[in-house]
Amino acid sequence: MDAQLPRRIVYRMRETGHDALHTLDLPHGNRTPDAEIIAIASRDDRIVATKDADFVNSFVLLRQPPRLLLISTGNIKNADLETLLLSQMANIEAAFTTCDFVELTRQALVLRA
């Protein structure tokens, strides 16, 4: 997860058996460049979860990172985001079996090309 997302979601994901990282877990913390996040995701077969449009642009233009979860909920309380994300986790996992770009909104899970 990138710097725009709360670290506590990573802790909750780990509690449910997911191998999740936050930028704060990386050597450069929240100052980790996008290119480094993409390299780690590519190397370790990870999904980048972000609110950052820069990753969307990179995915559309370069197909990097290889898999992207865009969280486009707008301003939302961390607790509400955590609840939404965890309630949709099974659907998100299923979506990534057939798709490389998934968008989570407050109302829906959207599968992108």
PDB file of N, CA and C in Angstrom:
ATOM      1  N   MET A   1       0.843  -1.175   0.000  1.00  0.00           N
ATOM      2  CA  MET A   1       0.000   0.000   0.000  1.00  0.00           C
ATOM      3  C   MET A   1       0.878   1.225   0.000  1.00  0.00           C
ATOM      4  N   ASP A   2       0.415   2.220  -0.703  1.00  0.00           N
ATOM      5  CA  ASP A   2       1.237   3.415  -0.777  1.00  0.00           C
ATOM      6  C   ASP A   2       0.955   4.353   0.386  1.00  0.00           C
ATOM      7  N   ALA A   3       1.651   5.470   0.383  1.00  0.00           N
ATOM      8  CA  ALA A   3       1.635   6.395   1.516  1.00  0.00           C
ATOM      9  C   ALA A   3       0.270   7.017   1.777  1.00  0.00           C
ATOM     10  N   GLN A   4      -0.603   7.089   0.773  1.00  0.00           N
ATOM     11  CA  GLN A   4      -1.912   7.718   0.977  1.00  0.00           C
ATOM     12  C   GLN A   4      -2.878   6.830   1.755  1.00  0.00           C
ATOM     13  N   LEU A   5      -2.526   5.578   1.943  1.00  0.00           N
ATOM     14  CA  LEU A   5      -3.413   4.648   2.630  1.00  0.00           C
ATOM     15  C   LEU A   5      -2.910   4.383   4.042  1.00  0.00           C
ATOM     16  N   PRO A   6      -3.833   4.244   4.990  1.00  0.00           N
ATOM     17  CA  PRO A   6      -3.411   4.066   6.382  1.00  0.00           C
ATOM     18  C   PRO A   6      -2.723   2.721   6.618  1.00  0.00           C
ATOM     19  N   ARG A   7      -1.670   2.766   7.398  1.00  0.00           N
ATOM     20  CA  ARG A   7      -0.900   1.565   7.683  1.00  0.00           C
ATOM     21  C   ARG A   7      -1.727   0.511   8.424  1.00  0.00           C
ATOM     22  N   ARG A   8      -2.707   0.946   9.180  1.00  0.00           N
ATOM     23  CA  ARG A   8      -3.480  -0.022   9.960  1.00  0.00           C
ATOM     24  C   ARG A   8      -4.242  -1.002   9.070  1.00  0.00           C
ATOM     25  N   ILE A   9      -4.520  -0.615   7.837  1.00  0.00           N
ATOM     26  CA  ILE A   9      -5.157  -1.557   6.912  1.00  0.00           C
ATOM     27  C   ILE A   9      -4.206  -2.717   6.621  1.00  0.00           C
ATOM     28  N   VAL A  10      -2.928  -2.425   6.504  1.00  0.00           N
ATOM     29  CA  VAL A  10      -1.933  -3.475   6.284  1.00  0.00           C
ATOM     30  C   VAL A  10      -1.950  -4.450   7.459  1.00  0.00           C
ATOM     31  N   TYR A  11      -2.008  -3.921   8.677  1.00  0.00           N
ATOM     32  CA  TYR A  11      -2.053  -4.802   9.844  1.00  0.00           C
ATOM     33  C   TYR A  11      -3.285  -5.706   9.801  1.00  0.00           C
ATOM     34  N   ARG A  12      -4.419  -5.135   9.439  1.00  0.00           N
ATOM     35  CA  ARG A  12      -5.655  -5.930   9.356  1.00  0.00           C
ATOM     36  C   ARG A  12      -5.561  -6.977   8.252  1.00  0.00           C
ATOM     37  N   MET A  13      -4.949  -6.617   7.137  1.00  0.00           N
ATOM     38  CA  MET A  13      -4.792  -7.579   6.049  1.00  0.00           C
ATOM     39  C   MET A  13      -3.885  -8.731   6.483  1.00  0.00           C
ATOM     40  N   ARG A  14      -2.834  -8.420   7.201  1.00  0.00           N
ATOM     41  CA  ARG A  14      -1.931  -9.465   7.708  1.00  0.00           C
ATOM     42  C   ARG A  14      -2.671 -10.399   8.662  1.00  0.00           C
ATOM     43  N   GLU A  15      -3.542  -9.824   9.508  1.00  0.00           N
ATOM     44  CA  GLU A  15      -4.328 -10.640  10.436  1.00  0.00           C
ATOM     45  C   GLU A  15      -5.207 -11.641   9.708  1.00  0.00           C
ATOM     46  N   THR A  16      -5.615 -11.306   8.484  1.00  0.00           N
ATOM     47  CA  THR A  16      -6.473 -12.195   7.703  1.00  0.00           C
ATOM     48  C   THR A  16      -5.676 -13.059   6.732  1.00  0.00           C
ATOM     49  N   GLY A  17      -4.351 -13.091   6.908  1.00  0.00           N
ATOM     50  CA  GLY A  17      -3.524 -14.003   6.134  1.00  0.00           C
ATOM     51  C   GLY A  17      -2.912 -13.452   4.871  1.00  0.00           C
ATOM     52  N   HIS A  18      -3.026 -12.162   4.630  1.00  0.00           N
ATOM     53  CA  HIS A  18      -2.449 -11.560   3.431  1.00  0.00           C
ATOM     54  C   HIS A  18      -1.028 -11.066   3.707  1.00  0.00           C
ATOM     55  N   ASP A  19      -0.171 -11.200   2.726  1.00  0.00           N
ATOM     56  CA  ASP A  19       1.209 -10.724   2.819  1.00  0.00           C
ATOM     57  C   ASP A  19       1.236  -9.289   2.306  1.00  0.00           C
ATOM     58  N   ALA A  20       0.939  -8.349   3.177  1.00  0.00           N
ATOM     59  CA  ALA A  20       0.804  -6.946   2.787  1.00  0.00           C
ATOM     60  C   ALA A  20       1.970  -6.117   3.319  1.00  0.00           C
ATOM     61  N   LEU A  21       2.357  -5.122   2.543  1.00  0.00           N
ATOM     62  CA  LEU A  21       3.388  -4.158   2.925  1.00  0.00           C
ATOM     63  C   LEU A  21       2.839  -2.751   2.770  1.00  0.00           C
ATOM     64  N   HIS A  22       3.327  -1.864   3.579  1.00  0.00           N
ATOM     65  CA  HIS A  22       3.046  -0.436   3.445  1.00  0.00           C
ATOM     66  C   HIS A  22       4.369   0.234   3.093  1.00  0.00           C
ATOM     67  N   THR A  23       4.309   1.379   2.484  1.00  0.00           N
ATOM     68  CA  THR A  23       5.555   2.076   2.176  1.00  0.00           C
ATOM     69  C   THR A  23       6.389   2.314   3.441  1.00  0.00           C
ATOM     70  N   LEU A  24       5.740   2.446   4.587  1.00  0.00           N
ATOM     71  CA  LEU A  24       6.485   2.634   5.835  1.00  0.00           C
ATOM     72  C   LEU A  24       7.320   1.404   6.191  1.00  0.00           C
ATOM     73  N   ASP A  25       7.036   0.251   5.578  1.00  0.00           N
ATOM     74  CA  ASP A  25       7.820  -0.961   5.803  1.00  0.00           C
ATOM     75  C   ASP A  25       9.077  -0.997   4.934  1.00  0.00           C
ATOM     76  N   LEU A  26       9.210  -0.084   4.015  1.00  0.00           N
ATOM     77  CA  LEU A  26      10.341  -0.053   3.084  1.00  0.00           C
ATOM     78  C   LEU A  26      11.445   0.863   3.614  1.00  0.00           C
ATOM     79  N   PRO A  27      12.675   0.675   3.155  1.00  0.00           N
ATOM     80  CA  PRO A  27      13.798   1.470   3.679  1.00  0.00           C
ATOM     81  C   PRO A  27      13.605   2.986   3.583  1.00  0.00           C
ATOM     82  N   HIS A  28      12.962   3.474   2.517  1.00  0.00           N
ATOM     83  CA  HIS A  28      12.766   4.920   2.362  1.00  0.00           C
ATOM     84  C   HIS A  28      11.406   5.381   2.873  1.00  0.00           C
ATOM     85  N   GLY A  29      10.651   4.473   3.480  1.00  0.00           N
ATOM     86  CA  GLY A  29       9.363   4.834   4.060  1.00  0.00           C
ATOM     87  C   GLY A  29       8.434   5.477   3.050  1.00  0.00           C
ATOM     88  N   ASN A  30       7.733   6.503   3.506  1.00  0.00           N
ATOM     89  CA  ASN A  30       6.770   7.181   2.638  1.00  0.00           C
ATOM     90  C   ASN A  30       7.437   8.023   1.548  1.00  0.00           C
ATOM     91  N   ARG A  31       8.762   8.086   1.569  1.00  0.00           N
ATOM     92  CA  ARG A  31       9.477   8.800   0.505  1.00  0.00           C
ATOM     93  C   ARG A  31       9.961   7.835  -0.579  1.00  0.00           C
ATOM     94  N   THR A  32       9.499   6.599  -0.525  1.00  0.00           N
ATOM     95  CA  THR A  32       9.885   5.615  -1.529  1.00  0.00           C
ATOM     96  C   THR A  32       9.356   6.060  -2.890  1.00  0.00           C
ATOM     97  N   PRO A  33      10.228   6.188  -3.879  1.00  0.00           N
ATOM     98  CA  PRO A  33       9.779   6.612  -5.208  1.00  0.00           C
ATOM     99  C   PRO A  33       8.835   5.573  -5.841  1.00  0.00           C
ATOM    100  N   ASP A  34       7.919   6.062  -6.647  1.00  0.00           N
ATOM    101  CA  ASP A  34       6.980   5.172  -7.331  1.00  0.00           C
ATOM    102  C   ASP A  34       7.722   4.088  -8.113  1.00  0.00           C
ATOM    103  N   ALA A  35       8.822   4.443  -8.750  1.00  0.00           N
ATOM    104  CA  ALA A  35       9.576   3.464  -9.542  1.00  0.00           C
ATOM    105  C   ALA A  35      10.064   2.312  -8.671  1.00  0.00           C
ATOM    106  N   GLU A  36      10.451   2.613  -7.443  1.00  0.00           N
ATOM    107  CA  GLU A  36      10.906   1.557  -6.535  1.00  0.00           C
ATOM    108  C   GLU A  36       9.735   0.676  -6.092  1.00  0.00           C
ATOM    109  N   ILE A  37       8.597   1.293  -5.832  1.00  0.00           N
ATOM    110  CA  ILE A  37       7.397   0.522  -5.473  1.00  0.00           C
ATOM    111  C   ILE A  37       7.016  -0.406  -6.618  1.00  0.00           C
ATOM    112  N   ILE A  38       7.060   0.107  -7.837  1.00  0.00           N
ATOM    113  CA  ILE A  38       6.748  -0.704  -9.013  1.00  0.00           C
ATOM    114  C   ILE A  38       7.746  -1.852  -9.149  1.00  0.00           C
ATOM    115  N   ALA A  39       9.028  -1.573  -8.931  1.00  0.00           N
ATOM    116  CA  ALA A  39      10.054  -2.619  -9.037  1.00  0.00           C
ATOM    117  C   ALA A  39       9.826  -3.724  -8.001  1.00  0.00           C
ATOM    118  N   ILE A  40       9.484  -3.340  -6.784  1.00  0.00           N
ATOM    119  CA  ILE A  40       9.213  -4.323  -5.729  1.00  0.00           C
ATOM    120  C   ILE A  40       7.979  -5.142  -6.085  1.00  0.00           C
ATOM    121  N   ALA A  41       6.936  -4.474  -6.557  1.00  0.00           N
ATOM    122  CA  ALA A  41       5.710  -5.186  -6.933  1.00  0.00           C
ATOM    123  C   ALA A  41       5.985  -6.172  -8.062  1.00  0.00           C
ATOM    124  N   SER A  42       6.785  -5.764  -9.025  1.00  0.00           N
ATOM    125  CA  SER A  42       7.123  -6.643 -10.150  1.00  0.00           C
ATOM    126  C   SER A  42       7.958  -7.828  -9.678  1.00  0.00           C
ATOM    127  N   ARG A  43       8.957  -7.552  -8.892  1.00  0.00           N
ATOM    128  CA  ARG A  43       9.873  -8.595  -8.418  1.00  0.00           C
ATOM    129  C   ARG A  43       9.174  -9.615  -7.518  1.00  0.00           C
ATOM    130  N   ASP A  44       8.304  -9.123  -6.633  1.00  0.00           N
ATOM    131  CA  ASP A  44       7.695  -9.983  -5.615  1.00  0.00           C
ATOM    132  C   ASP A  44       6.259 -10.396  -5.951  1.00  0.00           C
ATOM    133  N   ASP A  45       5.821 -10.099  -7.182  1.00  0.00           N
ATOM    134  CA  ASP A  45       4.464 -10.441  -7.626  1.00  0.00           C
ATOM    135  C   ASP A  45       3.411  -9.887  -6.657  1.00  0.00           C
ATOM    136  N   ARG A  46       3.506  -8.594  -6.389  1.00  0.00           N
ATOM    137  CA  ARG A  46       2.578  -7.914  -5.486  1.00  0.00           C
ATOM    138  C   ARG A  46       1.607  -7.031  -6.262  1.00  0.00           C
ATOM    139  N   ILE A  47       0.507  -6.746  -5.631  1.00  0.00           N
ATOM    140  CA  ILE A  47      -0.477  -5.797  -6.152  1.00  0.00           C
ATOM    141  C   ILE A  47      -0.216  -4.461  -5.469  1.00  0.00           C
ATOM    142  N   VAL A  48      -0.139  -3.397  -6.236  1.00  0.00           N
ATOM    143  CA  VAL A  48      -0.003  -2.064  -5.657  1.00  0.00           C
ATOM    144  C   VAL A  48      -1.409  -1.532  -5.388  1.00  0.00           C
ATOM    145  N   ALA A  49      -1.671  -1.210  -4.127  1.00  0.00           N
ATOM    146  CA  ALA A  49      -2.942  -0.595  -3.730  1.00  0.00           C
ATOM    147  C   ALA A  49      -2.665   0.880  -3.491  1.00  0.00           C
ATOM    148  N   THR A  50      -3.449   1.733  -4.135  1.00  0.00           N
ATOM    149  CA  THR A  50      -3.132   3.158  -4.111  1.00  0.00           C
ATOM    150  C   THR A  50      -4.367   4.019  -4.320  1.00  0.00           C
ATOM    151  N   LYS A  51      -4.243   5.271  -3.944  1.00  0.00           N
ATOM    152  CA  LYS A  51      -5.197   6.317  -4.315  1.00  0.00           C
ATOM    153  C   LYS A  51      -4.554   7.260  -5.335  1.00  0.00           C
ATOM    154  N   ASP A  52      -3.315   7.009  -5.684  1.00  0.00           N
ATOM    155  CA  ASP A  52      -2.469   7.897  -6.475  1.00  0.00           C
ATOM    156  C   ASP A  52      -2.688   7.712  -7.983  1.00  0.00           C
ATOM    157  N   ALA A  53      -3.096   8.758  -8.657  1.00  0.00           N
ATOM    158  CA  ALA A  53      -3.320   8.704 -10.107  1.00  0.00           C
ATOM    159  C   ALA A  53      -2.036   8.460 -10.889  1.00  0.00           C
ATOM    160  N   ASP A  54      -0.883   8.761 -10.310  1.00  0.00           N
ATOM    161  CA  ASP A  54       0.379   8.505 -11.017  1.00  0.00           C
ATOM    162  C   ASP A  54       0.539   7.025 -11.345  1.00  0.00           C
ATOM    163  N   PHE A  55       0.112   6.152 -10.431  1.00  0.00           N
ATOM    164  CA  PHE A  55       0.196   4.719 -10.702  1.00  0.00           C
ATOM    165  C   PHE A  55      -0.765   4.314 -11.814  1.00  0.00           C
ATOM    166  N   VAL A  56      -1.910   4.975 -11.888  1.00  0.00           N
ATOM    167  CA  VAL A  56      -2.865   4.692 -12.965  1.00  0.00           C
ATOM    168  C   VAL A  56      -2.235   5.068 -14.302  1.00  0.00           C
ATOM    169  N   ASN A  57      -1.634   6.242 -14.366  1.00  0.00           N
ATOM    170  CA  ASN A  57      -0.983   6.674 -15.604  1.00  0.00           C
ATOM    171  C   ASN A  57       0.109   5.696 -16.015  1.00  0.00           C
ATOM    172  N   SER A  58       0.910   5.274 -15.065  1.00  0.00           N
ATOM    173  CA  SER A  58       1.985   4.322 -15.347  1.00  0.00           C
ATOM    174  C   SER A  58       1.420   2.985 -15.825  1.00  0.00           C
ATOM    175  N   PHE A  59       0.335   2.549 -15.211  1.00  0.00           N
ATOM    176  CA  PHE A  59      -0.271   1.284 -15.632  1.00  0.00           C
ATOM    177  C   PHE A  59      -0.811   1.391 -17.057  1.00  0.00           C
ATOM    178  N   VAL A  60      -1.519   2.456 -17.338  1.00  0.00           N
ATOM    179  CA  VAL A  60      -2.121   2.629 -18.666  1.00  0.00           C
ATOM    180  C   VAL A  60      -1.049   2.751 -19.746  1.00  0.00           C
ATOM    181  N   LEU A  61       0.000   3.514 -19.464  1.00  0.00           N
ATOM    182  CA  LEU A  61       1.036   3.748 -20.468  1.00  0.00           C
ATOM    183  C   LEU A  61       2.045   2.607 -20.588  1.00  0.00           C
ATOM    184  N   LEU A  62       2.425   2.028 -19.445  1.00  0.00           N
ATOM    185  CA  LEU A  62       3.538   1.074 -19.434  1.00  0.00           C
ATOM    186  C   LEU A  62       3.186  -0.312 -18.899  1.00  0.00           C
ATOM    187  N   ARG A  63       1.925  -0.469 -18.455  1.00  0.00           N
ATOM    188  CA  ARG A  63       1.491  -1.710 -17.798  1.00  0.00           C
ATOM    189  C   ARG A  63       2.326  -1.977 -16.546  1.00  0.00           C
ATOM    190  N   GLN A  64       2.699  -0.908 -15.872  1.00  0.00           N
ATOM    191  CA  GLN A  64       3.474  -0.986 -14.637  1.00  0.00           C
ATOM    192  C   GLN A  64       2.793  -0.142 -13.578  1.00  0.00           C
ATOM    193  N   PRO A  65       2.533  -0.666 -12.417  1.00  0.00           N
ATOM    194  CA  PRO A  65       2.874  -1.989 -11.920  1.00  0.00           C
ATOM    195  C   PRO A  65       2.052  -3.061 -12.634  1.00  0.00           C
ATOM    196  N   PRO A  66       2.477  -4.309 -12.550  1.00  0.00           N
ATOM    197  CA  PRO A  66       1.766  -5.375 -13.265  1.00  0.00           C
ATOM    198  C   PRO A  66       0.315  -5.552 -12.817  1.00  0.00           C
ATOM    199  N   ARG A  67       0.040  -5.281 -11.527  1.00  0.00           N
ATOM    200  CA  ARG A  67      -1.336  -5.357 -11.022  1.00  0.00           C
ATOM    201  C   ARG A  67      -1.580  -4.163 -10.105  1.00  0.00           C
ATOM    202  N   LEU A  68      -2.757  -3.566 -10.270  1.00  0.00           N
ATOM    203  CA  LEU A  68      -3.048  -2.309  -9.582  1.00  0.00           C
ATOM    204  C   LEU A  68      -4.449  -2.329  -8.994  1.00  0.00           C
ATOM    205  N   LEU A  69      -4.544  -1.978  -7.705  1.00  0.00           N
ATOM    206  CA  LEU A  69      -5.825  -1.756  -7.050  1.00  0.00           C
ATOM    207  C   LEU A  69      -5.939  -0.264  -6.780  1.00  0.00           C
ATOM    208  N   LEU A  70      -6.807   0.401  -7.509  1.00  0.00           N
ATOM    209  CA  LEU A  70      -7.049   1.834  -7.323  1.00  0.00           C
ATOM    210  C   LEU A  70      -8.204   1.999  -6.353  1.00  0.00           C
ATOM    211  N   ILE A  71      -7.949   2.720  -5.287  1.00  0.00           N
ATOM    212  CA  ILE A  71      -8.989   2.998  -4.303  1.00  0.00           C
ATOM    213  C   ILE A  71      -9.456   4.423  -4.541  1.00  0.00           C
ATOM    214  N   SER A  72     -10.633   4.541  -5.118  1.00  0.00           N
ATOM    215  CA  SER A  72     -11.145   5.869  -5.489  1.00  0.00           C
ATOM    216  C   SER A  72     -12.434   6.157  -4.721  1.00  0.00           C
ATOM    217  N   THR A  73     -12.261   6.294  -3.426  1.00  0.00           N
ATOM    218  CA  THR A  73     -13.393   6.563  -2.546  1.00  0.00           C
ATOM    219  C   THR A  73     -13.528   8.032  -2.199  1.00  0.00           C
ATOM    220  N   GLY A  74     -12.600   8.854  -2.659  1.00  0.00           N
ATOM    221  CA  GLY A  74     -12.591  10.249  -2.227  1.00  0.00           C
ATOM    222  C   GLY A  74     -12.247  10.312  -0.752  1.00  0.00           C
ATOM    223  N   ASN A  75     -12.587  11.406  -0.119  1.00  0.00           N
ATOM    224  CA  ASN A  75     -12.325  11.541   1.318  1.00  0.00           C
ATOM    225  C   ASN A  75     -13.212  10.562   2.074  1.00  0.00           C
ATOM    226  N   ILE A  76     -12.584   9.759   2.906  1.00  0.00           N
ATOM    227  CA  ILE A  76     -13.304   8.747   3.668  1.00  0.00           C
ATOM    228  C   ILE A  76     -12.553   8.539   4.973  1.00  0.00           C
ATOM    229  N   LYS A  77     -13.276   8.308   6.033  1.00  0.00           N
ATOM    230  CA  LYS A  77     -12.632   8.034   7.318  1.00  0.00           C
ATOM    231  C   LYS A  77     -11.850   6.734   7.206  1.00  0.00           C
ATOM    232  N   ASN A  78     -10.709   6.673   7.885  1.00  0.00           N
ATOM    233  CA  ASN A  78      -9.879   5.470   7.836  1.00  0.00           C
ATOM    234  C   ASN A  78     -10.647   4.224   8.247  1.00  0.00           C
ATOM    235  N   ALA A  79     -11.466   4.325   9.283  1.00  0.00           N
ATOM    236  CA  ALA A  79     -12.243   3.165   9.740  1.00  0.00           C
ATOM    237  C   ALA A  79     -13.225   2.715   8.661  1.00  0.00           C
ATOM    238  N   ASP A  80     -13.834   3.670   7.959  1.00  0.00           N
ATOM    239  CA  ASP A  80     -14.780   3.325   6.892  1.00  0.00           C
ATOM    240  C   ASP A  80     -14.051   2.699   5.699  1.00  0.00           C
ATOM    241  N   LEU A  81     -12.868   3.211   5.386  1.00  0.00           N
ATOM    242  CA  LEU A  81     -12.066   2.637   4.306  1.00  0.00           C
ATOM    243  C   LEU A  81     -11.652   1.213   4.656  1.00  0.00           C
ATOM    244  N   GLU A  82     -11.218   1.023   5.883  1.00  0.00           N
ATOM    245  CA  GLU A  82     -10.827  -0.310   6.344  1.00  0.00           C
ATOM    246  C   GLU A  82     -11.994  -1.292   6.222  1.00  0.00           C
ATOM    247  N   THR A  83     -13.159  -0.879   6.674  1.00  0.00           N
ATOM    248  CA  THR A  83     -14.345  -1.729   6.594  1.00  0.00           C
ATOM    249  C   THR A  83     -14.690  -2.051   5.150  1.00  0.00           C
ATOM    250  N   LEU A  84     -14.677  -1.044   4.289  1.00  0.00           N
ATOM    251  CA  LEU A  84     -14.997  -1.242   2.883  1.00  0.00           C
ATOM    252  C   LEU A  84     -14.013  -2.197   2.227  1.00  0.00           C
ATOM    253  N   LEU A  85     -12.742  -1.948   2.416  1.00  0.00           N
ATOM    254  CA  LEU A  85     -11.716  -2.771   1.780  1.00  0.00           C
ATOM    255  C   LEU A  85     -11.793  -4.222   2.257  1.00  0.00           C
ATOM    256  N   LEU A  86     -11.891  -4.419   3.547  1.00  0.00           N
ATOM    257  CA  LEU A  86     -11.927  -5.779   4.066  1.00  0.00           C
ATOM    258  C   LEU A  86     -13.225  -6.496   3.686  1.00  0.00           C
ATOM    259  N   SER A  87     -14.326  -5.767   3.600  1.00  0.00           N
ATOM    260  CA  SER A  87     -15.592  -6.403   3.203  1.00  0.00           C
ATOM    261  C   SER A  87     -15.571  -6.827   1.737  1.00  0.00           C
ATOM    262  N   GLN A  88     -14.725  -6.189   0.938  1.00  0.00           N
ATOM    263  CA  GLN A  88     -14.628  -6.506  -0.492  1.00  0.00           C
ATOM    264  C   GLN A  88     -13.433  -7.395  -0.836  1.00  0.00           C
ATOM    265  N   MET A  89     -12.672  -7.816   0.171  1.00  0.00           N
ATOM    266  CA  MET A  89     -11.420  -8.529  -0.094  1.00  0.00           C
ATOM    267  C   MET A  89     -11.628  -9.788  -0.940  1.00  0.00           C
ATOM    268  N   ALA A  90     -12.618 -10.598  -0.647  1.00  0.00           N
ATOM    269  CA  ALA A  90     -12.849 -11.818  -1.435  1.00  0.00           C
ATOM    270  C   ALA A  90     -13.171 -11.461  -2.888  1.00  0.00           C
ATOM    271  N   ASN A  91     -13.941 -10.415  -3.097  1.00  0.00           N
ATOM    272  CA  ASN A  91     -14.275  -9.980  -4.457  1.00  0.00           C
ATOM    273  C   ASN A  91     -13.051  -9.414  -5.174  1.00  0.00           C
ATOM    274  N   ILE A  92     -12.216  -8.705  -4.445  1.00  0.00           N
ATOM    275  CA  ILE A  92     -10.985  -8.156  -5.021  1.00  0.00           C
ATOM    276  C   ILE A  92     -10.059  -9.292  -5.444  1.00  0.00           C
ATOM    277  N   GLU A  93      -9.889 -10.259  -4.553  1.00  0.00           N
ATOM    278  CA  GLU A  93      -9.051 -11.415  -4.881  1.00  0.00           C
ATOM    279  C   GLU A  93      -9.564 -12.122  -6.132  1.00  0.00           C
ATOM    280  N   ALA A  94     -10.866 -12.330  -6.216  1.00  0.00           N
ATOM    281  CA  ALA A  94     -11.456 -12.994  -7.383  1.00  0.00           C
ATOM    282  C   ALA A  94     -11.236 -12.161  -8.644  1.00  0.00           C
ATOM    283  N   ALA A  95     -11.368 -10.858  -8.532  1.00  0.00           N
ATOM    284  CA  ALA A  95     -11.195  -9.978  -9.687  1.00  0.00           C
ATOM    285  C   ALA A  95      -9.782 -10.075 -10.248  1.00  0.00           C
ATOM    286  N   PHE A  96      -8.792 -10.197  -9.370  1.00  0.00           N
ATOM    287  CA  PHE A  96      -7.410 -10.266  -9.840  1.00  0.00           C
ATOM    288  C   PHE A  96      -7.055 -11.610 -10.478  1.00  0.00           C
ATOM    289  N   THR A  97      -7.944 -12.568 -10.434  1.00  0.00           N
ATOM    290  CA  THR A  97      -7.678 -13.823 -11.148  1.00  0.00           C
ATOM    291  C   THR A  97      -7.876 -13.652 -12.645  1.00  0.00           C
ATOM    292  N   THR A  98      -8.633 -12.618 -13.044  1.00  0.00           N
ATOM    293  CA  THR A  98      -8.902 -12.399 -14.471  1.00  0.00           C
ATOM    294  C   THR A  98      -8.533 -11.011 -14.957  1.00  0.00           C
ATOM    295  N   CYS A  99      -8.148 -10.134 -14.050  1.00  0.00           N
ATOM    296  CA  CYS A  99      -7.933  -8.731 -14.401  1.00  0.00           C
ATOM    297  C   CYS A  99      -6.689  -8.214 -13.694  1.00  0.00           C
ATOM    298  N   ASP A 100      -6.000  -7.252 -14.306  1.00  0.00           N
ATOM    299  CA  ASP A 100      -4.797  -6.674 -13.707  1.00  0.00           C
ATOM    300  C   ASP A 100      -5.011  -5.288 -13.100  1.00  0.00           C
ATOM    301  N   PHE A 101      -6.177  -4.703 -13.327  1.00  0.00           N
ATOM    302  CA  PHE A 101      -6.470  -3.367 -12.816  1.00  0.00           C
ATOM    303  C   PHE A 101      -7.885  -3.383 -12.265  1.00  0.00           C
ATOM    304  N   VAL A 102      -7.988  -3.177 -10.959  1.00  0.00           N
ATOM    305  CA  VAL A 102      -9.275  -3.193 -10.278  1.00  0.00           C
ATOM    306  C   VAL A 102      -9.428  -1.872  -9.538  1.00  0.00           C
ATOM    307  N   GLU A 103     -10.625  -1.322  -9.610  1.00  0.00           N
ATOM    308  CA  GLU A 103     -10.911  -0.071  -8.917  1.00  0.00           C
ATOM    309  C   GLU A 103     -11.991  -0.305  -7.874  1.00  0.00           C
ATOM    310  N   LEU A 104     -11.723   0.143  -6.660  1.00  0.00           N
ATOM    311  CA  LEU A 104     -12.686   0.062  -5.576  1.00  0.00           C
ATOM    312  C   LEU A 104     -13.253   1.449  -5.328  1.00  0.00           C
ATOM    313  N   THR A 105     -14.556   1.586  -5.511  1.00  0.00           N
ATOM    314  CA  THR A 105     -15.240   2.832  -5.175  1.00  0.00           C
ATOM    315  C   THR A 105     -16.110   2.555  -3.949  1.00  0.00           C
ATOM    316  N   ARG A 106     -16.788   3.565  -3.473  1.00  0.00           N
ATOM    317  CA  ARG A 106     -17.692   3.354  -2.335  1.00  0.00           C
ATOM    318  C   ARG A 106     -18.870   2.474  -2.728  1.00  0.00           C
ATOM    319  N   GLN A 107     -19.239   2.495  -4.013  1.00  0.00           N
ATOM    320  CA  GLN A 107     -20.418   1.781  -4.461  1.00  0.00           C
ATOM    321  C   GLN A 107     -20.155   0.469  -5.180  1.00  0.00           C
ATOM    322  N   ALA A 108     -18.948   0.294  -5.727  1.00  0.00           N
ATOM    323  CA  ALA A 108     -18.732  -0.868  -6.603  1.00  0.00           C
ATOM    324  C   ALA A 108     -17.280  -1.241  -6.686  1.00  0.00           C
ATOM    325  N   LEU A 109     -17.094  -2.429  -7.238  1.00  0.00           N
ATOM    326  CA  LEU A 109     -15.776  -2.907  -7.613  1.00  0.00           C
ATOM    327  C   LEU A 109     -15.775  -2.929  -9.138  1.00  0.00           C
ATOM    328  N   VAL A 110     -14.869  -2.178  -9.744  1.00  0.00           N
ATOM    329  CA  VAL A 110     -14.844  -2.028 -11.199  1.00  0.00           C
ATOM    330  C   VAL A 110     -13.610  -2.704 -11.745  1.00  0.00           C
ATOM    331  N   LEU A 111     -13.802  -3.623 -12.695  1.00  0.00           N
ATOM    332  CA  LEU A 111     -12.685  -4.296 -13.332  1.00  0.00           C
ATOM    333  C   LEU A 111     -12.297  -3.512 -14.575  1.00  0.00           C
ATOM    334  N   ARG A 112     -11.028  -3.147 -14.664  1.00  0.00           N
ATOM    335  CA  ARG A 112     -10.513  -2.361 -15.779  1.00  0.00           C
ATOM    336  C   ARG A 112      -9.681  -3.254 -16.676  1.00  0.00           C
ATOM    337  N   ALA A 113      -9.383  -2.753 -17.855  1.00  0.00           N
ATOM    338  CA  ALA A 113      -8.608  -3.535 -18.839  1.00  0.00           C
ATOM    339  C   ALA A 113      -7.237  -3.875 -18.352  1.00  0.00           C
TER     340      ALA A 113
END
